[in-house]
PDB file of C-alpha atoms in Angstrom:
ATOM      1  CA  UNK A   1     -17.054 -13.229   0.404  1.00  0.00           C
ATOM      2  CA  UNK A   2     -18.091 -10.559  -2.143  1.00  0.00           C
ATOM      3  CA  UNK A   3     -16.589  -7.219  -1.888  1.00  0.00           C
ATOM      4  CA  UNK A   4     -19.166  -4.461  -3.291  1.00  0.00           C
ATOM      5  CA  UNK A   5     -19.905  -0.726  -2.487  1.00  0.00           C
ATOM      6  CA  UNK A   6     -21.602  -1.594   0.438  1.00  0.00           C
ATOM      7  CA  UNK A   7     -18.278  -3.452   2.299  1.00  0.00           C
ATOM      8  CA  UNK A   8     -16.832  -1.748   5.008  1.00  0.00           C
ATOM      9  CA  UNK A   9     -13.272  -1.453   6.597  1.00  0.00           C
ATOM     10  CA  UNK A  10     -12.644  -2.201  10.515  1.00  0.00           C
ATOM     11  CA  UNK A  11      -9.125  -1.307  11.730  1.00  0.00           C
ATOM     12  CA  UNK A  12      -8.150  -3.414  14.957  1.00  0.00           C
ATOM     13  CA  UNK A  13      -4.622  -1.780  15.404  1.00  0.00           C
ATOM     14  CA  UNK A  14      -4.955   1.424  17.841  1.00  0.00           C
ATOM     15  CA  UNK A  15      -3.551   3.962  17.317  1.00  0.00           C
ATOM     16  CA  UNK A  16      -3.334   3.113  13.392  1.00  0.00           C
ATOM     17  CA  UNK A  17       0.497   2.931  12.516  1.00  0.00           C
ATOM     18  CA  UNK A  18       1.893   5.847   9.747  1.00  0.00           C
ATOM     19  CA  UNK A  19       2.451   3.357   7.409  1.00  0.00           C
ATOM     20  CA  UNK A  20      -0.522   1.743   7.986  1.00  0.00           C
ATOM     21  CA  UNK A  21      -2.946   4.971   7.590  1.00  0.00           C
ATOM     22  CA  UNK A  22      -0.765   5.135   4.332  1.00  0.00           C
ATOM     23  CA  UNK A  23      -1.638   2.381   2.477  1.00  0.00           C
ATOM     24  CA  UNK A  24      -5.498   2.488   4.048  1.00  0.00           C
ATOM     25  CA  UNK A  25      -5.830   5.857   2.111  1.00  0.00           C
ATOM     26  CA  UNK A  26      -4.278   4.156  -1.373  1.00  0.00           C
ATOM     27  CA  UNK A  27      -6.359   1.009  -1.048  1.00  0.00           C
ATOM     28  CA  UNK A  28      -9.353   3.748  -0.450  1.00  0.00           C
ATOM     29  CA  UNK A  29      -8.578   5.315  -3.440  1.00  0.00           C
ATOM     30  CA  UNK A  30      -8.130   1.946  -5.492  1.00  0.00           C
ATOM     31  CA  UNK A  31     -11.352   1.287  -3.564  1.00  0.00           C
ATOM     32  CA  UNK A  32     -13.188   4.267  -4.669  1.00  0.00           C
ATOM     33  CA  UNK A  33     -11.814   3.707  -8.563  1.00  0.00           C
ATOM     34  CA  UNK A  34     -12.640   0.039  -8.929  1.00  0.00           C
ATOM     35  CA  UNK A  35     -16.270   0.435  -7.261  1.00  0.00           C
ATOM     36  CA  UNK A  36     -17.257   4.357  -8.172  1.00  0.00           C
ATOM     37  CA  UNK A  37     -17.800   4.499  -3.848  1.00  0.00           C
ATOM     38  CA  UNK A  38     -16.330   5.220  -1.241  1.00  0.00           C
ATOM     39  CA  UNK A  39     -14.871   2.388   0.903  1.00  0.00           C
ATOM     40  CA  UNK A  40     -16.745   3.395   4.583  1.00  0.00           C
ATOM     41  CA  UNK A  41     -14.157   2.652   7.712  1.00  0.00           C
ATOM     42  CA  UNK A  42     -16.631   1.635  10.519  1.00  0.00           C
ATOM     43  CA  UNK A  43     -14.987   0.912  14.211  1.00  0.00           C
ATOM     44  CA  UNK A  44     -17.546  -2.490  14.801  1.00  0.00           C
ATOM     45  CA  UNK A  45     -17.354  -5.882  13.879  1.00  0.00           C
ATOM     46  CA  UNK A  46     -19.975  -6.150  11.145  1.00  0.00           C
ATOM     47  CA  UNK A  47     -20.926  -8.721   8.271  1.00  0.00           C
ATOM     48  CA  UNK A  48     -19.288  -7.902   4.687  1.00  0.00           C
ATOM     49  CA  UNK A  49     -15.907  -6.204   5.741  1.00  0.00           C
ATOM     50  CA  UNK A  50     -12.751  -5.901   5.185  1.00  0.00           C
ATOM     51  CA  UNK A  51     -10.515  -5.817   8.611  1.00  0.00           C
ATOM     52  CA  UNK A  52      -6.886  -4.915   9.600  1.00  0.00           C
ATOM     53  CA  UNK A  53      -4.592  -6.568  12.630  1.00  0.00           C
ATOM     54  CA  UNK A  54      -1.595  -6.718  13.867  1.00  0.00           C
ATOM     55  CA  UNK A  55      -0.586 -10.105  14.978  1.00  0.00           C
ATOM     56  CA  UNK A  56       2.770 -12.132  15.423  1.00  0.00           C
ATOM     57  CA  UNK A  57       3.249 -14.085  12.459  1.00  0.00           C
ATOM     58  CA  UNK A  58       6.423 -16.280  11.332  1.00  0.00           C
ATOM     59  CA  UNK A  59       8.454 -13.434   9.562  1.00  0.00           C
ATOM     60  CA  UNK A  60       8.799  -9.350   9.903  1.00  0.00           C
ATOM     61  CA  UNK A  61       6.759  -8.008   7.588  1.00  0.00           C
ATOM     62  CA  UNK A  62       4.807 -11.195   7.169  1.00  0.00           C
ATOM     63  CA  UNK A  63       1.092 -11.173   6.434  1.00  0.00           C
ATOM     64  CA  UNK A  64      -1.634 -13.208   6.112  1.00  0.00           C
ATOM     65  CA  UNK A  65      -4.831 -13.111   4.135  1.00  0.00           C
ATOM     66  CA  UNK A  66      -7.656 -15.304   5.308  1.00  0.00           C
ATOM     67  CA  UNK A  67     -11.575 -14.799   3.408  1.00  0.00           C
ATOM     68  CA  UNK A  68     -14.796 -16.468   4.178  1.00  0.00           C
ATOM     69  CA  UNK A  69     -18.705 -15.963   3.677  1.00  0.00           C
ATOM     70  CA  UNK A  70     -18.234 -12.745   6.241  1.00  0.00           C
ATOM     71  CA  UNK A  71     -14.959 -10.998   5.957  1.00  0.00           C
ATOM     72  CA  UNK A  72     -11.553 -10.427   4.359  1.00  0.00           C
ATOM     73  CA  UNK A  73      -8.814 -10.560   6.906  1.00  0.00           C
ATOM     74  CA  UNK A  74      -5.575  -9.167   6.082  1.00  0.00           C
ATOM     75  CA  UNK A  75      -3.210  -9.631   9.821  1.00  0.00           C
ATOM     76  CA  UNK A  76       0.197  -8.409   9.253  1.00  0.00           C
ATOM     77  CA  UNK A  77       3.120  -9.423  11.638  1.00  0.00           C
ATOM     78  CA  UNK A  78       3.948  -5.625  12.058  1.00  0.00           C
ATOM     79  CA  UNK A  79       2.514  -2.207  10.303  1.00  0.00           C
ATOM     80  CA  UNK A  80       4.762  -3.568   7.296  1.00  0.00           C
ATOM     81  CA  UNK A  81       3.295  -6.806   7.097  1.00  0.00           C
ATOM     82  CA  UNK A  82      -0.349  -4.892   7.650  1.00  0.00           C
ATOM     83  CA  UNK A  83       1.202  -2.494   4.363  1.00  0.00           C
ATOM     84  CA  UNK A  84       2.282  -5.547   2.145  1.00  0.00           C
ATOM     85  CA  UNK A  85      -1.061  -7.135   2.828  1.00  0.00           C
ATOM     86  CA  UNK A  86      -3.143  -4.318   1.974  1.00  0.00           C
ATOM     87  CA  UNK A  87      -1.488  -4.127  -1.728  1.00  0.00           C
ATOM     88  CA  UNK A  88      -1.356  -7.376  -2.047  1.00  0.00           C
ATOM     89  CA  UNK A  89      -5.644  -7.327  -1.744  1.00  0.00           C
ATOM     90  CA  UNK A  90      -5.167  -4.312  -3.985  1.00  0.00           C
ATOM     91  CA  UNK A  91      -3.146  -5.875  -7.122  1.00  0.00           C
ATOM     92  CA  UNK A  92      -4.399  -9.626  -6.688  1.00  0.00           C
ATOM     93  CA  UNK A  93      -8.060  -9.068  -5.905  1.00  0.00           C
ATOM     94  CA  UNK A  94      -9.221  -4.973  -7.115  1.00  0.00           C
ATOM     95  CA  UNK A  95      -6.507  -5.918 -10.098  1.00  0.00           C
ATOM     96  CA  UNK A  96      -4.731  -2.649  -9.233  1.00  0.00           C
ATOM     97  CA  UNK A  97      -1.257  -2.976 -11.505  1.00  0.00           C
ATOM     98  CA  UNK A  98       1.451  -2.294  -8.886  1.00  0.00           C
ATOM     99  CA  UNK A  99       2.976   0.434 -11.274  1.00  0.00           C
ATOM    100  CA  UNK A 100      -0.386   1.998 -12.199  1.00  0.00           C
ATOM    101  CA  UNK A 101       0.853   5.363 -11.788  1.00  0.00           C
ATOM    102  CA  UNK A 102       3.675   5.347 -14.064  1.00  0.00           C
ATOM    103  CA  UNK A 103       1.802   4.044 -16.692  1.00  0.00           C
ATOM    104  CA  UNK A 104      -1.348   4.178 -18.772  1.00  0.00           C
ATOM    105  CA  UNK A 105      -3.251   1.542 -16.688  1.00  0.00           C
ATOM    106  CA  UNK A 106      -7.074   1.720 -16.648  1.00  0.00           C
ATOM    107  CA  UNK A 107      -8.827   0.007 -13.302  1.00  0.00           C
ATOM    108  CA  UNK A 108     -11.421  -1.894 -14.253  1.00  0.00           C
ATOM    109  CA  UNK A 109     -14.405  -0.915 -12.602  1.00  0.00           C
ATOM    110  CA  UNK A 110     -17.007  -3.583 -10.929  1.00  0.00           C
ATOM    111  CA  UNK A 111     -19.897  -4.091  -9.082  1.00  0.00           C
ATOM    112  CA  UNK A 112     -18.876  -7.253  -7.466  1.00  0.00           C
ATOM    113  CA  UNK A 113     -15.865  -9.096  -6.632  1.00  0.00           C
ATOM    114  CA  UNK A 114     -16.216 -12.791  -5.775  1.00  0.00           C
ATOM    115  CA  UNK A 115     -13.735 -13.388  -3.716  1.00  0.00           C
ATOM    116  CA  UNK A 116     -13.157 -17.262  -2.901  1.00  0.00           C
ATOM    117  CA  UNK A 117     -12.476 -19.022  -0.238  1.00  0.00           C
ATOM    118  CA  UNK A 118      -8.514 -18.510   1.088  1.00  0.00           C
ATOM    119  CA  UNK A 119      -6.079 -18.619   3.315  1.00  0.00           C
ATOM    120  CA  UNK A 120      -2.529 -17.588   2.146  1.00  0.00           C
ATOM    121  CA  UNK A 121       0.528 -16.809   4.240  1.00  0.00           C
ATOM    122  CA  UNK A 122       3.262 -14.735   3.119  1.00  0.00           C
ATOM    123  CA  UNK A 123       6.525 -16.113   2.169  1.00  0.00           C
ATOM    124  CA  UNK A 124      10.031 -14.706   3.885  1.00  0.00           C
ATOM    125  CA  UNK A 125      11.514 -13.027   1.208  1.00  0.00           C
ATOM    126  CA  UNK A 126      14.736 -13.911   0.499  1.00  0.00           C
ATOM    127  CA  UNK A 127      16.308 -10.778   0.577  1.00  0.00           C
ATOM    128  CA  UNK A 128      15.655  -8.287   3.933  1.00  0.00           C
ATOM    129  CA  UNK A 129      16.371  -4.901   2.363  1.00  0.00           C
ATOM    130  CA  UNK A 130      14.935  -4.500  -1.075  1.00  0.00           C
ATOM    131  CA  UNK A 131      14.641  -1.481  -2.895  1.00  0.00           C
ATOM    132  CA  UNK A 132      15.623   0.982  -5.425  1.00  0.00           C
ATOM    133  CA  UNK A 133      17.728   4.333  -5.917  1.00  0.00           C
ATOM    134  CA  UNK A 134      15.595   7.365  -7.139  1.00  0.00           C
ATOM    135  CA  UNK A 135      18.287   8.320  -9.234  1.00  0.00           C
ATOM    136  CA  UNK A 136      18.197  11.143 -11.919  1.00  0.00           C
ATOM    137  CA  UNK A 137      15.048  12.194 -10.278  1.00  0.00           C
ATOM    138  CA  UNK A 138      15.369  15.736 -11.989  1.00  0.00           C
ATOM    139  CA  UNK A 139      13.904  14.116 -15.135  1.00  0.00           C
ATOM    140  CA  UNK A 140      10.574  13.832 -13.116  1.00  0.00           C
ATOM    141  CA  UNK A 141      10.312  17.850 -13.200  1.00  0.00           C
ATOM    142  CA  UNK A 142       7.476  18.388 -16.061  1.00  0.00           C
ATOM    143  CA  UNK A 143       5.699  14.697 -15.694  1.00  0.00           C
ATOM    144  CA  UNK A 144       3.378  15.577 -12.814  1.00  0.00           C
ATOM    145  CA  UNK A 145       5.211  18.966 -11.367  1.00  0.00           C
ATOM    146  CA  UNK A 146       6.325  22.302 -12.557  1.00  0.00           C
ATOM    147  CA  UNK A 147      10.014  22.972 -11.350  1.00  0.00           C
ATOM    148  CA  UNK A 148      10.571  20.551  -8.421  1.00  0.00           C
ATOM    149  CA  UNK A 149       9.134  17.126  -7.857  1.00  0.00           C
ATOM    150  CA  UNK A 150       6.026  17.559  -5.086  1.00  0.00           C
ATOM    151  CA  UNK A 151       5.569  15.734  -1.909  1.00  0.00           C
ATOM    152  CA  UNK A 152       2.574  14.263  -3.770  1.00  0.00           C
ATOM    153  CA  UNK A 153       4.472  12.650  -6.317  1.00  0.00           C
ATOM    154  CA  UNK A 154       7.240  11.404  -3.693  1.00  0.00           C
ATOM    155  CA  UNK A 155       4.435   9.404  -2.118  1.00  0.00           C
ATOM    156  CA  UNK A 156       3.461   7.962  -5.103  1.00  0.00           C
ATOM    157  CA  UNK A 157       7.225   7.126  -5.707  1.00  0.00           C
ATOM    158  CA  UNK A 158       7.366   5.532  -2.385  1.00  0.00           C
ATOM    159  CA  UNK A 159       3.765   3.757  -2.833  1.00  0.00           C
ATOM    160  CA  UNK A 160       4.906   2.063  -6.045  1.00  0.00           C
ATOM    161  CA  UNK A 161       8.078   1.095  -4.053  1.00  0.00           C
ATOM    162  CA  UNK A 162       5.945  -0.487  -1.333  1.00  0.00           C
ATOM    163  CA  UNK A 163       3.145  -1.906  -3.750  1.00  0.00           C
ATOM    164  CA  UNK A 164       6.226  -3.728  -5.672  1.00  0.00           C
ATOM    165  CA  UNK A 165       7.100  -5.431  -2.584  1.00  0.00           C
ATOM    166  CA  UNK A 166      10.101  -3.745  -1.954  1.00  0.00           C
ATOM    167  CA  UNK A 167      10.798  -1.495   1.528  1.00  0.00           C
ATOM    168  CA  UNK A 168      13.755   0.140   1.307  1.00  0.00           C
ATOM    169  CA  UNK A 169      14.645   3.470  -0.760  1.00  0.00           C
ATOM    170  CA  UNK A 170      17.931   6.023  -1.397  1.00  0.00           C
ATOM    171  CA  UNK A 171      15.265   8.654  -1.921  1.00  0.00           C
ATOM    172  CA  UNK A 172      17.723  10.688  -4.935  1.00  0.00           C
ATOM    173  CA  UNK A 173      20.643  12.148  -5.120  1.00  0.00           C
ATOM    174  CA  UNK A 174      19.836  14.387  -1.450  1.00  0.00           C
ATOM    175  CA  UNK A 175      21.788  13.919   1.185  1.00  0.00           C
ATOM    176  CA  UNK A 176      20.190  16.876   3.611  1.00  0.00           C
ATOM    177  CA  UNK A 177      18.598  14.855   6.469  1.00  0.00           C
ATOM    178  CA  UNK A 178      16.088  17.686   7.137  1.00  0.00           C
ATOM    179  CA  UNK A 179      14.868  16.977   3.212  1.00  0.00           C
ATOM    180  CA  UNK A 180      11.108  16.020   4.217  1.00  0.00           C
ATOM    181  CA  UNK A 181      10.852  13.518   1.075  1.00  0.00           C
ATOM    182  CA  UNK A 182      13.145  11.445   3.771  1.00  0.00           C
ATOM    183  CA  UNK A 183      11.132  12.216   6.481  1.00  0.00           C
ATOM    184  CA  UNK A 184       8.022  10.801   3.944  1.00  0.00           C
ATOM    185  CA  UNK A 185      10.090   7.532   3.153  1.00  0.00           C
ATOM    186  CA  UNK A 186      10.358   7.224   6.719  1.00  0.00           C
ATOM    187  CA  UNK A 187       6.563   7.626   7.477  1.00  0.00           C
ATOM    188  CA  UNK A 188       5.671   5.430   4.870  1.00  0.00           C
ATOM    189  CA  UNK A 189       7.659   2.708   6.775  1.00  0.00           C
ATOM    190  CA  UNK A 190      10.605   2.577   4.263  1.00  0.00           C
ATOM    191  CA  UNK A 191      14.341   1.896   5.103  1.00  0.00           C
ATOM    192  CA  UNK A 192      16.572   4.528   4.155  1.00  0.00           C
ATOM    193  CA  UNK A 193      19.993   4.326   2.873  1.00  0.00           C
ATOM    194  CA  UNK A 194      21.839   6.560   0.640  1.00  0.00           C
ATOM    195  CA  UNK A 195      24.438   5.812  -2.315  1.00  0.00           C
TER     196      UNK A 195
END
């Protein structure tokens, strides 16, 4: 399969997980920077597409990426395995650097991505919870925000997060469940745990 401004995006899970319309909106936006287009979601089997299942696979948050002449197929076990399958099409086939936002990575734009043949299954990972502590997060004020870290920039936190593979998060030094950067962990599909 080639992938080119003209391939579309079917979603077969209804109604589309949070997590799931998540990562759909950062792979549209990797989309839209490696290919200068938007990436069109269509709700028909056509040629030249990208689609999204949910199907029981050997592992929680398994996935599995299968590409021929028509379509790419990225099945996830669960809306986690659907999430980790998404970035893993972003970083290994749009060559989107997993910690693109924290750094001075340039997407390389294209007209055409030959994708070949392949069918690849997910390992288990070793570890279940895997994540990281958002510690000293007050040294974020100035980067992207003014005098308190947005809800924007959170999600970008927690995409990196996800996009590395990991899905768990102690999301700072909070502890106020009513804090909506924890409800945003949570929507995004992340664990939480605190310190």
């Amino acid at each position: 399969m080639k992938l080119n401004p003209n391939t579309t995006l079917l979603i077969e899970c209804s109604p589309t997980p949070s997590p799931v319309q998540y990562a759909v909106r950062a792979f549209q936006r990797d989309w839209k920077r490696v290919f200068n287009t938007e990436l069109q979601q269509v709700n028909d089997a056509q040629p030249d597409q990208i689609r999204l299942a949910i199907s029981p696979l050997d592992h929680e948050e398994g996935f599995h990426i299968i590409s021929d002449e028509d379509s790419l197929r990225i099945t996830g076990h669960d809306d986690m395995g659907v999430v980790f399958g998404i970035y893993y099409v972003c970083e290994n086939m749009l060559g989107i650097d997993p910690f693109e936002f924290w750094t001075d990575y340039q997407v390389q734009s294209a007209n055409e991505i030959d994708v070949p043949a392949t069918d690849y299954q997910s390992p288990e990972p070793t570890v279940r919870f895997r994540g990281w502590f958002v510690n000293d997060e007050d040294c974020l004020m100035g980067w992207h925000d003014d005098m308190e870290i947005s809800l924007e920039t959170w999600e970008k936190i927690y995409e990196s997060l996800l996009r590395a593979g990991y899905n768990t998060v102690i999301p700072g030094t909070t502890v106020d469940p009513d804090d909506p950067t924890m409800q945003l962990a949570t929507d995004m599909g992340l664990w939480l745990t605190q310190h």
